[in-house]
Each structure stands twice: as C-alpha cells, then as structure tokens.
PDB file of C-alpha atoms in Angstrom:
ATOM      1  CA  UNK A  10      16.055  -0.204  20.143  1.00 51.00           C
ATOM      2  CA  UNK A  11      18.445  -3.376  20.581  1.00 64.00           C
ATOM      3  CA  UNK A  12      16.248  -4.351  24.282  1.00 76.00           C
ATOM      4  CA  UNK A  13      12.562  -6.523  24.795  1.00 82.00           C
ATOM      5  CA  UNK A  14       9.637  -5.716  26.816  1.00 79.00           C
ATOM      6  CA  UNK A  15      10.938  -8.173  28.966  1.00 75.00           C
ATOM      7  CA  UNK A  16      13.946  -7.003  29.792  1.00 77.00           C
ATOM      8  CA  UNK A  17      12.718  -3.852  30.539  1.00 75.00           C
ATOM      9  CA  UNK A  18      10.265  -5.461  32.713  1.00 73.00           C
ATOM     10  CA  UNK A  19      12.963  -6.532  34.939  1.00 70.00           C
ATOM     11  CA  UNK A  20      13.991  -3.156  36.223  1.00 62.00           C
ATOM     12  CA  UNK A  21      10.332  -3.527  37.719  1.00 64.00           C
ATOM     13  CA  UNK A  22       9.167  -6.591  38.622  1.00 59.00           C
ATOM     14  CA  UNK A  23      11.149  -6.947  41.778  1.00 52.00           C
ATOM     15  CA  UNK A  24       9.562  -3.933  43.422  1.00 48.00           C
ATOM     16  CA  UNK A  25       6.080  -4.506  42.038  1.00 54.00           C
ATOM     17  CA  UNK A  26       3.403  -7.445  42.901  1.00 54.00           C
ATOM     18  CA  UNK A  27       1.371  -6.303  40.530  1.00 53.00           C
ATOM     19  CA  UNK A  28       3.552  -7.019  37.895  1.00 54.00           C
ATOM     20  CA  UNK A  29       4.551 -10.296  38.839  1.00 54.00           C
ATOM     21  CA  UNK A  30       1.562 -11.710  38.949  1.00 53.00           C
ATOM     22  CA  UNK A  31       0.279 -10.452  35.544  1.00 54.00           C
ATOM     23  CA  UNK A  32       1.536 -12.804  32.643  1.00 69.00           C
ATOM     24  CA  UNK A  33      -0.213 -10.686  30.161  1.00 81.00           C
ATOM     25  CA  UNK A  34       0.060  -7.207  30.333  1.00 85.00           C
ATOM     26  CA  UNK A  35      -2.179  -4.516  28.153  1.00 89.00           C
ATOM     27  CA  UNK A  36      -1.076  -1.457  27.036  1.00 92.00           C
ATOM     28  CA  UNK A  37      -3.051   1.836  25.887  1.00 93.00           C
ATOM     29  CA  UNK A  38      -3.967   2.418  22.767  1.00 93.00           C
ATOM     30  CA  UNK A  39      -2.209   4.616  20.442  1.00 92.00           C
ATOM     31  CA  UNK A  40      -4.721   7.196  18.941  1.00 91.00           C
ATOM     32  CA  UNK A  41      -4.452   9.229  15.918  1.00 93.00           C
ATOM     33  CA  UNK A  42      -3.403  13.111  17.124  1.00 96.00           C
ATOM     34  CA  UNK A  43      -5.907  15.524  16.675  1.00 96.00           C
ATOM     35  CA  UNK A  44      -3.680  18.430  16.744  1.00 97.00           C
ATOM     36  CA  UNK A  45      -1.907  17.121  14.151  1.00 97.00           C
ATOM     37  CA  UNK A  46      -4.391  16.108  12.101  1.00 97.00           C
ATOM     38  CA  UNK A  47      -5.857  19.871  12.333  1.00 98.00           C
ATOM     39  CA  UNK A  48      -2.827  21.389  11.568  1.00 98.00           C
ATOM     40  CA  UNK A  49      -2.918  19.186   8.547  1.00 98.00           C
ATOM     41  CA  UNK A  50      -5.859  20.332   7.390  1.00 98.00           C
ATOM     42  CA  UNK A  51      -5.576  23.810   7.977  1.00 98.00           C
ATOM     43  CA  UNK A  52      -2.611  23.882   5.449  1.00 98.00           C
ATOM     44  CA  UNK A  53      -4.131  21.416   2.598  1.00 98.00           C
ATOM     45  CA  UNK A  54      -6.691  23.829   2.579  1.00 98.00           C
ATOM     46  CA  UNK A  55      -4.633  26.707   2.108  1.00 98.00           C
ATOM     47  CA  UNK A  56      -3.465  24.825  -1.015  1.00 97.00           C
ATOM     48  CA  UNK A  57      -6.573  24.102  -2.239  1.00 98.00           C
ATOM     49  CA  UNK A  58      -8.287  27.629  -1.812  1.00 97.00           C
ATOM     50  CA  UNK A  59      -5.403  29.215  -3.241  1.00 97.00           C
ATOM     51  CA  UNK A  60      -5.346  27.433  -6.668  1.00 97.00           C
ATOM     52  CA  UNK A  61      -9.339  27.029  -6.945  1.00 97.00           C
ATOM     53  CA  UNK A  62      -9.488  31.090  -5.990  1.00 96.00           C
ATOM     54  CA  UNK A  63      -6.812  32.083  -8.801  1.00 96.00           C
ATOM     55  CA  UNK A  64      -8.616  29.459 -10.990  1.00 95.00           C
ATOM     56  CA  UNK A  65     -12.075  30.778 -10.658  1.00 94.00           C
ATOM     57  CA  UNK A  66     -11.077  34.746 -10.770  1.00 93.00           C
ATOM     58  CA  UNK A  67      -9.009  34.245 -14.147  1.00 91.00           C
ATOM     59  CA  UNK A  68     -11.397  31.390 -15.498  1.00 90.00           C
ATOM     60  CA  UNK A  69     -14.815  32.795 -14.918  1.00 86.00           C
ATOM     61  CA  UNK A  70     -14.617  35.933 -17.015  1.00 86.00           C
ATOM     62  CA  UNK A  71     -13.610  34.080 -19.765  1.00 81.00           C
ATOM     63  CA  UNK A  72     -16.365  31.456 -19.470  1.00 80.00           C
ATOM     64  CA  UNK A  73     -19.275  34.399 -19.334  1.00 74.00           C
ATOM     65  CA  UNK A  74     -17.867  35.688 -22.067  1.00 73.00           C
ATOM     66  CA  UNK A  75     -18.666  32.769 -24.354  1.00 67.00           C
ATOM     67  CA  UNK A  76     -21.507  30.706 -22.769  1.00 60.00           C
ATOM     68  CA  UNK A  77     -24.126  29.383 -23.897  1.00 59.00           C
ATOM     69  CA  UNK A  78     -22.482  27.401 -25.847  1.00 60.00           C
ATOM     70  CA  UNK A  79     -23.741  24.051 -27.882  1.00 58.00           C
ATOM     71  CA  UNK A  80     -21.399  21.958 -29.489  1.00 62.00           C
ATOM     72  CA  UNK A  81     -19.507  18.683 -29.071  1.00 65.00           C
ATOM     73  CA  UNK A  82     -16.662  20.050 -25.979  1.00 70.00           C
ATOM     74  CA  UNK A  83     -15.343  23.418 -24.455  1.00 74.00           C
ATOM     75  CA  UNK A  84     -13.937  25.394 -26.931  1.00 78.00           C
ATOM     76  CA  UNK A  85      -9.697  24.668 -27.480  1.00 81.00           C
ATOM     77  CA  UNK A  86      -8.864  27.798 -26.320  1.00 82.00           C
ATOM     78  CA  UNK A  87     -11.073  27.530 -22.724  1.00 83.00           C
ATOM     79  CA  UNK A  88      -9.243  24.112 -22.394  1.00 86.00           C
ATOM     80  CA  UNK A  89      -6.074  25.546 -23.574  1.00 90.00           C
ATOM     81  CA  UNK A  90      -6.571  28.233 -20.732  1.00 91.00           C
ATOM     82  CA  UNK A  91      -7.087  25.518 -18.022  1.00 93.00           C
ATOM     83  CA  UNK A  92      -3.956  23.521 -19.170  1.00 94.00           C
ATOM     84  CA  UNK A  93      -2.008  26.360 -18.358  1.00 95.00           C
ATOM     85  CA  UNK A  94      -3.618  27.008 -15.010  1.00 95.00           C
ATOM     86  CA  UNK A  95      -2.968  23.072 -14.265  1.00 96.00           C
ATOM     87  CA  UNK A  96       0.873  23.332 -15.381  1.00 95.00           C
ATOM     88  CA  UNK A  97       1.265  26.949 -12.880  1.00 95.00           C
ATOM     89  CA  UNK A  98      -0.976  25.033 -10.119  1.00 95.00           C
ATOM     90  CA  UNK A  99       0.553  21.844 -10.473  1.00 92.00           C
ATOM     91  CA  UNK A 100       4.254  22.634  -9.416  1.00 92.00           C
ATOM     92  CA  UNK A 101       4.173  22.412  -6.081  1.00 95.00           C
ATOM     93  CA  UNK A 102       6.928  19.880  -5.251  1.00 96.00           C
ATOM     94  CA  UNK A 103       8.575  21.695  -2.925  1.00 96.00           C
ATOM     95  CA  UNK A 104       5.319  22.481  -0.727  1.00 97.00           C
ATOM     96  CA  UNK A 105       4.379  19.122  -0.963  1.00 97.00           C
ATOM     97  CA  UNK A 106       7.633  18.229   0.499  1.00 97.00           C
ATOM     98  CA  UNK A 107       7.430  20.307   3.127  1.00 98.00           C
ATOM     99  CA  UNK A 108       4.338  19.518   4.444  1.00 98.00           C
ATOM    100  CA  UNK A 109       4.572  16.061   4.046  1.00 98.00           C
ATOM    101  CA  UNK A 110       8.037  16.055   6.404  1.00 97.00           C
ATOM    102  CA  UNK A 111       6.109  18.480   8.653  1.00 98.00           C
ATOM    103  CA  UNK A 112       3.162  15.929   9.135  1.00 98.00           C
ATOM    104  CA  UNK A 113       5.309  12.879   9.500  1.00 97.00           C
ATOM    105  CA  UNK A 114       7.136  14.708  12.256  1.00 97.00           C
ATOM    106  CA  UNK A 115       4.410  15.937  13.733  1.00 97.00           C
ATOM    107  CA  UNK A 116       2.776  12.330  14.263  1.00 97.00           C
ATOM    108  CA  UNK A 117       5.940  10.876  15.149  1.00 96.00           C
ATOM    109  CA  UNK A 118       6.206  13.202  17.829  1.00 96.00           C
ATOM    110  CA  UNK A 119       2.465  12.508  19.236  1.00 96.00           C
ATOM    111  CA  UNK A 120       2.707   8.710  18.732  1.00 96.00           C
ATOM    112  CA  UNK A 121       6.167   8.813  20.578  1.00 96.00           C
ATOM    113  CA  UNK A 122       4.483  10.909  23.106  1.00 96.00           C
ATOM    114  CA  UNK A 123       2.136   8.299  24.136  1.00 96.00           C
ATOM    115  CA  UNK A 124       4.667   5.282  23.260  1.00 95.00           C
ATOM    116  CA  UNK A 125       6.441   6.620  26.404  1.00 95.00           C
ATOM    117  CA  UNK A 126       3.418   7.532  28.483  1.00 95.00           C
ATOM    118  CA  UNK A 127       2.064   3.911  28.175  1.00 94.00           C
ATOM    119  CA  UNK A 128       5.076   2.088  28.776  1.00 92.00           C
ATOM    120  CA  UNK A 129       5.474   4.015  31.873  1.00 91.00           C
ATOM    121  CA  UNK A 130       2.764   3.448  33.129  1.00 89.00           C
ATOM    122  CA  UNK A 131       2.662  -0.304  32.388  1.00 86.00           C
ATOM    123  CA  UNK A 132       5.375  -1.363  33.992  1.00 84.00           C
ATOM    124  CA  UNK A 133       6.838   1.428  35.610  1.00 85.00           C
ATOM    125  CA  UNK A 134      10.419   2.102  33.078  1.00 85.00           C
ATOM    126  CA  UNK A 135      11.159   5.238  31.538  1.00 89.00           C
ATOM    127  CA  UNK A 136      11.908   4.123  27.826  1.00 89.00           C
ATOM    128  CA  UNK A 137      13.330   7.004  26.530  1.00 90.00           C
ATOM    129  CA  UNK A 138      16.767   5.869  26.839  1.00 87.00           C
ATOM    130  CA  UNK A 139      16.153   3.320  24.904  1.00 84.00           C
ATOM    131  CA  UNK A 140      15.076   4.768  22.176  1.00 88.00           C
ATOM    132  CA  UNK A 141      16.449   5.161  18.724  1.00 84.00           C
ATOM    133  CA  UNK A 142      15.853   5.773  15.287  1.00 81.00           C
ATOM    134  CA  UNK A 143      16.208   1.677  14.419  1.00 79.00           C
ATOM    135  CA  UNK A 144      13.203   0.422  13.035  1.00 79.00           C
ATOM    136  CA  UNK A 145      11.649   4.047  12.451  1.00 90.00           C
ATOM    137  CA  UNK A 146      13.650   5.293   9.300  1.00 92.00           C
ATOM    138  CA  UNK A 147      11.464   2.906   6.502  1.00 93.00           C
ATOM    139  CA  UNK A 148       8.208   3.873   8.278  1.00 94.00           C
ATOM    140  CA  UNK A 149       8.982   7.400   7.943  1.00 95.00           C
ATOM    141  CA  UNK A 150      10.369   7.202   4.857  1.00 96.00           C
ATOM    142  CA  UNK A 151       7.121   5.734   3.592  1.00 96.00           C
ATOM    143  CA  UNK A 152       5.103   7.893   5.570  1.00 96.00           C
ATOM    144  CA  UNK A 153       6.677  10.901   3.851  1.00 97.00           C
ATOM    145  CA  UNK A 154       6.896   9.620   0.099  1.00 98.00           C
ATOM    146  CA  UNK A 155       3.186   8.737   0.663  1.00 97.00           C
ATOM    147  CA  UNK A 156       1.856  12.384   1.452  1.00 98.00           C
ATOM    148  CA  UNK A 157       3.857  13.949  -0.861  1.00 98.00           C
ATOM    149  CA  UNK A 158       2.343  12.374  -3.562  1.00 97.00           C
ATOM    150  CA  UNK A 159      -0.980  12.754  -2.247  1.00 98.00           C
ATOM    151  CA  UNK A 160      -0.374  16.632  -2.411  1.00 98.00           C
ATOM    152  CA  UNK A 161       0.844  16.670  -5.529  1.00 97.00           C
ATOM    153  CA  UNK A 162      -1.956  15.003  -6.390  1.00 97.00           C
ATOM    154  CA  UNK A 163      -4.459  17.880  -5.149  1.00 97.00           C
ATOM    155  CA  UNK A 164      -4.160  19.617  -8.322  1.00 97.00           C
ATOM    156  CA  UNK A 165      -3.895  17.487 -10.614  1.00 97.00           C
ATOM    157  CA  UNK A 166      -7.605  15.650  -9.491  1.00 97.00           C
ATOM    158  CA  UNK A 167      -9.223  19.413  -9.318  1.00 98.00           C
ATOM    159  CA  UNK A 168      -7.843  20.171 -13.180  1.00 97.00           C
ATOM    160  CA  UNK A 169      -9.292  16.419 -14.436  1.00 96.00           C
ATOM    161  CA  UNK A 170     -12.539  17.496 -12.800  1.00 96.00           C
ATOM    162  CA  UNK A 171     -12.550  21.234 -14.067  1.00 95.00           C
ATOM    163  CA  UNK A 172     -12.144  19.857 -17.615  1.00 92.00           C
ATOM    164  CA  UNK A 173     -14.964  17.126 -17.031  1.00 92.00           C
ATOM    165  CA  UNK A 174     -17.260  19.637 -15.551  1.00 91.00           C
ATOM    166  CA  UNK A 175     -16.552  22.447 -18.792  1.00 88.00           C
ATOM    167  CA  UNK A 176     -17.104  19.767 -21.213  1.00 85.00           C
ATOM    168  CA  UNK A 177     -20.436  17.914 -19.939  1.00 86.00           C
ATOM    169  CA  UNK A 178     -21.894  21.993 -19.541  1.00 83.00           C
ATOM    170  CA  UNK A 179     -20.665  23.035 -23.312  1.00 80.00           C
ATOM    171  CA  UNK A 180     -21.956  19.621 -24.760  1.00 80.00           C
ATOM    172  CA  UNK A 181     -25.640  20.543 -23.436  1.00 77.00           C
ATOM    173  CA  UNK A 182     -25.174  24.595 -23.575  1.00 73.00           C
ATOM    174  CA  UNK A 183     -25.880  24.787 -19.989  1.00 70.00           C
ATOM    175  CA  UNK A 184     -25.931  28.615 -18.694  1.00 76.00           C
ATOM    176  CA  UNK A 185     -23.095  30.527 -17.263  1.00 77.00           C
ATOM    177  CA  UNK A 186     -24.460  31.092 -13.815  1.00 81.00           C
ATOM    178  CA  UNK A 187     -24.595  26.906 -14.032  1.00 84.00           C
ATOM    179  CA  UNK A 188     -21.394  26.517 -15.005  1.00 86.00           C
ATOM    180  CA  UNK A 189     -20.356  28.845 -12.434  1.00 88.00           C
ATOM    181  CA  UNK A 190     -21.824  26.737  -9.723  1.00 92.00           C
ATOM    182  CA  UNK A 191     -20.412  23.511 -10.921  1.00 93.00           C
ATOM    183  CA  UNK A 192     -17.438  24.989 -11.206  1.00 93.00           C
ATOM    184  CA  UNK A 193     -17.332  25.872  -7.400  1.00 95.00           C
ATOM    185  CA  UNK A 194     -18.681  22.909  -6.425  1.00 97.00           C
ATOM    186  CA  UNK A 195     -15.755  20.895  -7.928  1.00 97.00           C
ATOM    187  CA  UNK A 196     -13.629  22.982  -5.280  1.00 97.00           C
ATOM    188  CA  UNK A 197     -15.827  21.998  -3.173  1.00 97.00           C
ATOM    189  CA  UNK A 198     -15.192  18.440  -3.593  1.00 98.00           C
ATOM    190  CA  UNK A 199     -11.374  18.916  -3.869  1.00 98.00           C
ATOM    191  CA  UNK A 200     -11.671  20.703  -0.059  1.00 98.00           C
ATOM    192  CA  UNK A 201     -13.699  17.396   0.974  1.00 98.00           C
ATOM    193  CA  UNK A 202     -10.731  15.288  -0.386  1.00 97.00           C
ATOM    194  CA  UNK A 203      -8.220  17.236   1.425  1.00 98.00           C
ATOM    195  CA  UNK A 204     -10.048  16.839   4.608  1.00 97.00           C
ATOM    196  CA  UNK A 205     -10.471  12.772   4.044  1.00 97.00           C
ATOM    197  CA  UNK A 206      -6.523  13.144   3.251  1.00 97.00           C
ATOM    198  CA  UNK A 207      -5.517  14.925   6.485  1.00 97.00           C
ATOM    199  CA  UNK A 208      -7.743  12.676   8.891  1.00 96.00           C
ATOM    200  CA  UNK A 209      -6.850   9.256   6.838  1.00 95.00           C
ATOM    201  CA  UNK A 210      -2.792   9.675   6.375  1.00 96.00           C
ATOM    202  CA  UNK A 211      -3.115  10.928  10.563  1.00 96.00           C
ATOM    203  CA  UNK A 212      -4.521   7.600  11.196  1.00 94.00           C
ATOM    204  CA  UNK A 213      -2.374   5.444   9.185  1.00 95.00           C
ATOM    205  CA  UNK A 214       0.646   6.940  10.397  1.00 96.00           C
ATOM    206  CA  UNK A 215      -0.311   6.917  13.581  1.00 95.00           C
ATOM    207  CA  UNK A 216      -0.707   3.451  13.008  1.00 94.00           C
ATOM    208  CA  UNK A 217       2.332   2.609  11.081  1.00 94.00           C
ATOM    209  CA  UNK A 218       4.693   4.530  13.514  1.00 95.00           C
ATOM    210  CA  UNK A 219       3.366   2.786  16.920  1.00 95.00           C
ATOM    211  CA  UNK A 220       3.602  -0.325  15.162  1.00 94.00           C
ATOM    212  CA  UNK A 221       7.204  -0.216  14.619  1.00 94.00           C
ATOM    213  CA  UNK A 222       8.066   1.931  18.399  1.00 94.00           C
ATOM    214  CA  UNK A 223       6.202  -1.667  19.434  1.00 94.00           C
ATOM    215  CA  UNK A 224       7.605  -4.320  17.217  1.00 92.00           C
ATOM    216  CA  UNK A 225      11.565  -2.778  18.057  1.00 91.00           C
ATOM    217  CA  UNK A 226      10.747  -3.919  21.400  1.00 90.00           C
ATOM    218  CA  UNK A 227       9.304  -7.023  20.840  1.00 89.00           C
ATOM    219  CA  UNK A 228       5.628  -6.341  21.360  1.00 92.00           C
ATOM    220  CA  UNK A 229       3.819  -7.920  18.121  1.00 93.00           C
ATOM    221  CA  UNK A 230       0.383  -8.999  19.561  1.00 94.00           C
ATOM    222  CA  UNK A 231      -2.731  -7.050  19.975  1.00 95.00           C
ATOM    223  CA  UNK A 232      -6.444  -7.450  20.213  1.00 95.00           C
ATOM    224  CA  UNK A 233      -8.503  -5.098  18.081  1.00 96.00           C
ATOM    225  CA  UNK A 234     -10.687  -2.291  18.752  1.00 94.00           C
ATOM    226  CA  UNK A 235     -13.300  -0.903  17.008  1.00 94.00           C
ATOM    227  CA  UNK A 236     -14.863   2.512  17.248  1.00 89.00           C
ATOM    228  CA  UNK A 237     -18.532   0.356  18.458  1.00 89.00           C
ATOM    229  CA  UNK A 238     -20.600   2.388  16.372  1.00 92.00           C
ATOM    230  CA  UNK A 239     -22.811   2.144  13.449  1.00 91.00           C
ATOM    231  CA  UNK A 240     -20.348   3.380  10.954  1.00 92.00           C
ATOM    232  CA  UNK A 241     -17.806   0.285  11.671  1.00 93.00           C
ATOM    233  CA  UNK A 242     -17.121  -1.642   8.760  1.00 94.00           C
ATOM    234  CA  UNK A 243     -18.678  -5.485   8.823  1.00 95.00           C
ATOM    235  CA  UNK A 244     -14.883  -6.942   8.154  1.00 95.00           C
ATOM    236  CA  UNK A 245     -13.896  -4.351  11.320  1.00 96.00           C
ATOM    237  CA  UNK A 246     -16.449  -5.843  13.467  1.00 94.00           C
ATOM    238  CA  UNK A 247     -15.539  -8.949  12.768  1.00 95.00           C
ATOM    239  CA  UNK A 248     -12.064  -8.753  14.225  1.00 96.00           C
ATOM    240  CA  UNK A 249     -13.520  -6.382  17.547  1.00 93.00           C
ATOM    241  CA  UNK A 250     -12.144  -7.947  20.947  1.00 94.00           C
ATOM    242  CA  UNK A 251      -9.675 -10.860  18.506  1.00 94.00           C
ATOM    243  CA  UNK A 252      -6.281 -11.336  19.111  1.00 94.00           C
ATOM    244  CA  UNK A 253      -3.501 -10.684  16.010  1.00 95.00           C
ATOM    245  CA  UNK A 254      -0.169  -9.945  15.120  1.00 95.00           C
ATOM    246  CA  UNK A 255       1.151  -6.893  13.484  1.00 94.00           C
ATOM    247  CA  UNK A 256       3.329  -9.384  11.066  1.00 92.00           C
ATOM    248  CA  UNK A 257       0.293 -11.739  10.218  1.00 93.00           C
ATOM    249  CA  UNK A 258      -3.182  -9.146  10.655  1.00 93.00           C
ATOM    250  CA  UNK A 259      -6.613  -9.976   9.118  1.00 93.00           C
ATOM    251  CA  UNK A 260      -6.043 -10.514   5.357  1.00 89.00           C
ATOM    252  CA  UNK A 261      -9.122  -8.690   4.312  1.00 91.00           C
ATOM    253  CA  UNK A 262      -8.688  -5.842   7.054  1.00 93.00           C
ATOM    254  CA  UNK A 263      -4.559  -5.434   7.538  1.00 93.00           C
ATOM    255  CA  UNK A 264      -3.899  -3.721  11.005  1.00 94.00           C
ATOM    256  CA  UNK A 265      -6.067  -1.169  12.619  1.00 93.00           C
ATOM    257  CA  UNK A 266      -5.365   1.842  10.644  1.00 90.00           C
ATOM    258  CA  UNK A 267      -4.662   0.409   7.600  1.00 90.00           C
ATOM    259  CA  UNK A 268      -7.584   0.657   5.473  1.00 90.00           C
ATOM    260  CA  UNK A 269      -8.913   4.356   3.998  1.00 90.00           C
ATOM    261  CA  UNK A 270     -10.810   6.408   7.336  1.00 89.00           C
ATOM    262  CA  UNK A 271     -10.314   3.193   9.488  1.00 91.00           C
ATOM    263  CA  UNK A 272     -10.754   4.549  13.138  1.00 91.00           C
ATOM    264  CA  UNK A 273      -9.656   1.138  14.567  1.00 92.00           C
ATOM    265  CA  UNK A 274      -6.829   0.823  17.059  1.00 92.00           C
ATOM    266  CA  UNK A 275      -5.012  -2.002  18.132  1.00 94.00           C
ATOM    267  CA  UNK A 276      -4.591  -2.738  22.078  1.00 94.00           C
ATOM    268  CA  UNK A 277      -0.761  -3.784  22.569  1.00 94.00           C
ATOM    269  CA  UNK A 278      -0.442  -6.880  24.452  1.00 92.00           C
ATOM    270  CA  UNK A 279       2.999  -8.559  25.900  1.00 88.00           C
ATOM    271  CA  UNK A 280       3.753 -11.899  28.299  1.00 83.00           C
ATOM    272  CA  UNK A 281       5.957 -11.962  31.225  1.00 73.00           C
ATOM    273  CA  UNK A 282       8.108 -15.155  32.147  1.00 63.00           C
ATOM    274  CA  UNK A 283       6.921 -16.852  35.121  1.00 45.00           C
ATOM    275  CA  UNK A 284      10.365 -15.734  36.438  1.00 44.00           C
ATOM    276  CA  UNK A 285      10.350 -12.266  35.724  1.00 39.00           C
TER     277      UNK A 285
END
C-alpha cells in the first residue's frame, strides 16, 4: 500500500460529522481465527498419531519381549530400533512445507478479512483497492519458515523423549505394562505440544500479519488489551488500557501476540488533521 489512513479518510470526512469531529479514531481488534487455528490442529495431529501409532505397533512387541530388564540403558539394539523409526518419522519436509504455507494463508486470509471489515466500518472506505502485497512478503516469509520448523520439529522432540523414557525404565527394570504406559504418555505429551503449536503460531501470526496490513497504512499506535482474566500474565496486565507503538512495544512484553499463548490484542488507534 503506497496511501495513509489519512488520506483515505478524506474520501469520508466530507459526508460524515462523525468523522470530523473525532481526532482519534479506534479500530477493532484483530483476533486470532478459530477456524484456522482448528484446521491447524486437526492436521498436526494427524502427524503426530500417525508416527506415535507406527511407533508403538512396531516398538512394543519388541519391548515385551525383553523387559524386565536391569542394567545401566536400553539395550543397543532397542535404541538402534528407535533410531531408525526417528530417521523414517523424521522426513517430513515436504509436509511440513505444506502445512506451514497452508496455515500462513489461511491466517492471512482471516486477518485480511477483518483488516477490511474494520476499516470499513471506521471510516466508511472500502480498502481493498488499495491493497497489495508491499509490506506482507517478510511477514509471511517468516511466518512460514517459522512453522515449518516447528513441524519438523514434532518428531524429532517425541524420539528425544522415547529414548529418555526407555532408558530411565531399563536403568530401574521397570515392568513392561509400565513401560507401555510411559511410552503412550510421551505421545501424549507430543499431542499437547501440537495443540500449544497450532493455537500459539495462530496468534502470533495473527498478530504479525495485522501489524504490517496496519503499519503499510500508517497506523502504528495502539492501546493494549488483555484477556481480564486470572490467567493474564503480571507484565500483560501491566500494559492493559496503555498506549504503544508497534515499532517501540513493551521491552519485556513485545506486541500483543508476541510472547508463547499470549491472548492479548492490540486496539489500532489513528489521528485525523483538524482539516480533514
């Protein structure tokens, strides 16, 4: 976008009081998308029951087969089994690709979505025409590279964990059925981190891409909103109802959005000349 707020404004103010009388002018919040954090989720967890699935059906015979079994670690061959499992499980560069690019696009349309919704209804301009890809292409770029490698990641966390969990049970010749458990419980835990991945990135690039859609314009000042509930962070409460910029936020905090499961938003804000 090559225009301001202000300019936009212009096509406005003439036919609207309203407007002309307001020097500062508020618009909604941008709000992480639900749908797309769902879909998100939906197809981590596909990932992640697939390889902990294939893990446990060709891993647990093996492992009933030789417990109990005291000594210092799981025997080389067990762990020599896993490595293999981690080096099938752990190519998946392409998927990661793909549903990185399908999440990014997938915010950018929500966030757009509402970009044009609240303009509109701020100060009456449809800013569609105005749009363009300036300003977007580095967010999205970063955005992408991002949840790619938290994918690829996926696997690679479970396998560290699955050899953890194998050694700690050999070293005190814990029981199969034990093992068993903790074995299922570590894809357990590697569901719960794909579920903290899918809401988290969905908030941050919510947060990224409105931020740009608003500083292309010229809008750079907010006020902060919390979620005003007992699970806000002390630092987040401390910037509720303040004023910042999205070039110069809260050095502890950084912009609503930015820190891990931060359900913060920021409340765009914009002056009008006395003239316009």
């Amino acid at each position: 976008m090559h225009i301001t707020i202000q300019t936009l404004a212009k096509h406005y103010a003439a036919r609207s009081r309203k407007l002309r009388r307001s020097r500062t002018v508020r618009l909604r919040p941008s709000k992480p998308s639900r749908a797309a954090e769902l879909w998100y989720k939906a197809e981590l967890l596909k990932v992640v029951r697939y390889i902990t699935a294939e893990t446990e059906r060709e891993l647990l015979p093996l492992l009933k087969s030789t417990m109990p079994f005291l000594g210092d670690a799981a025997p080389p061959d067990l762990i020599h089994k896993v490595n293999l499992l981690a080096r099938r499980f752990g190519k998946i560069e392409k998927t990661a690709k793909r549903l990185s690019r399908q999440a990014v696009m997938r915010n950018l349309q929500a966030t757009d979505s509402q970009f044009i919704e609240h303009i509109q209804k701020a100060i009456g301009v449809d800013i569609r025409p105005w749009m363009t890809a300036d300003g977007i292409r580095e967010p999205l770029r970063a955005a992408e590279q991002a949840n790619i490698e938290l994918i690829q990641s996926i696997p690679e966390q479970y396998f560290d964990k699955l050899r953890k969990t194998l050694d700690q049970n050999y070293e005190v010749g814990g029981r199969w059925e034990s093992l068993a458990d903790d074995i299922r419980h570590v894809g357990e835990v590697t569901e719960s981190r794909a579920k903290l991945i899918a809401r988290d990135q969905t908030s941050k690039m919510n947060s990224a891409l409105s931020r740009s859609r608003l500083t292309s314009i010229g809008i750079n000042k907010y006020k902060w909103q919390t979620a005003g509930d007992e699970r806000v962070r002390p630092t987040h409460r401390e910037n509720d109802g303040k004023t910042f910029t999205f070039n110069n936020p809260p050095s502890e905090t950084g912009n609503p959005g930015d820190d891990v499961n931060c359900r913060c938003v920021a409340i765009p804000e914009f002056d009008l000349d006395d003239d316009e």
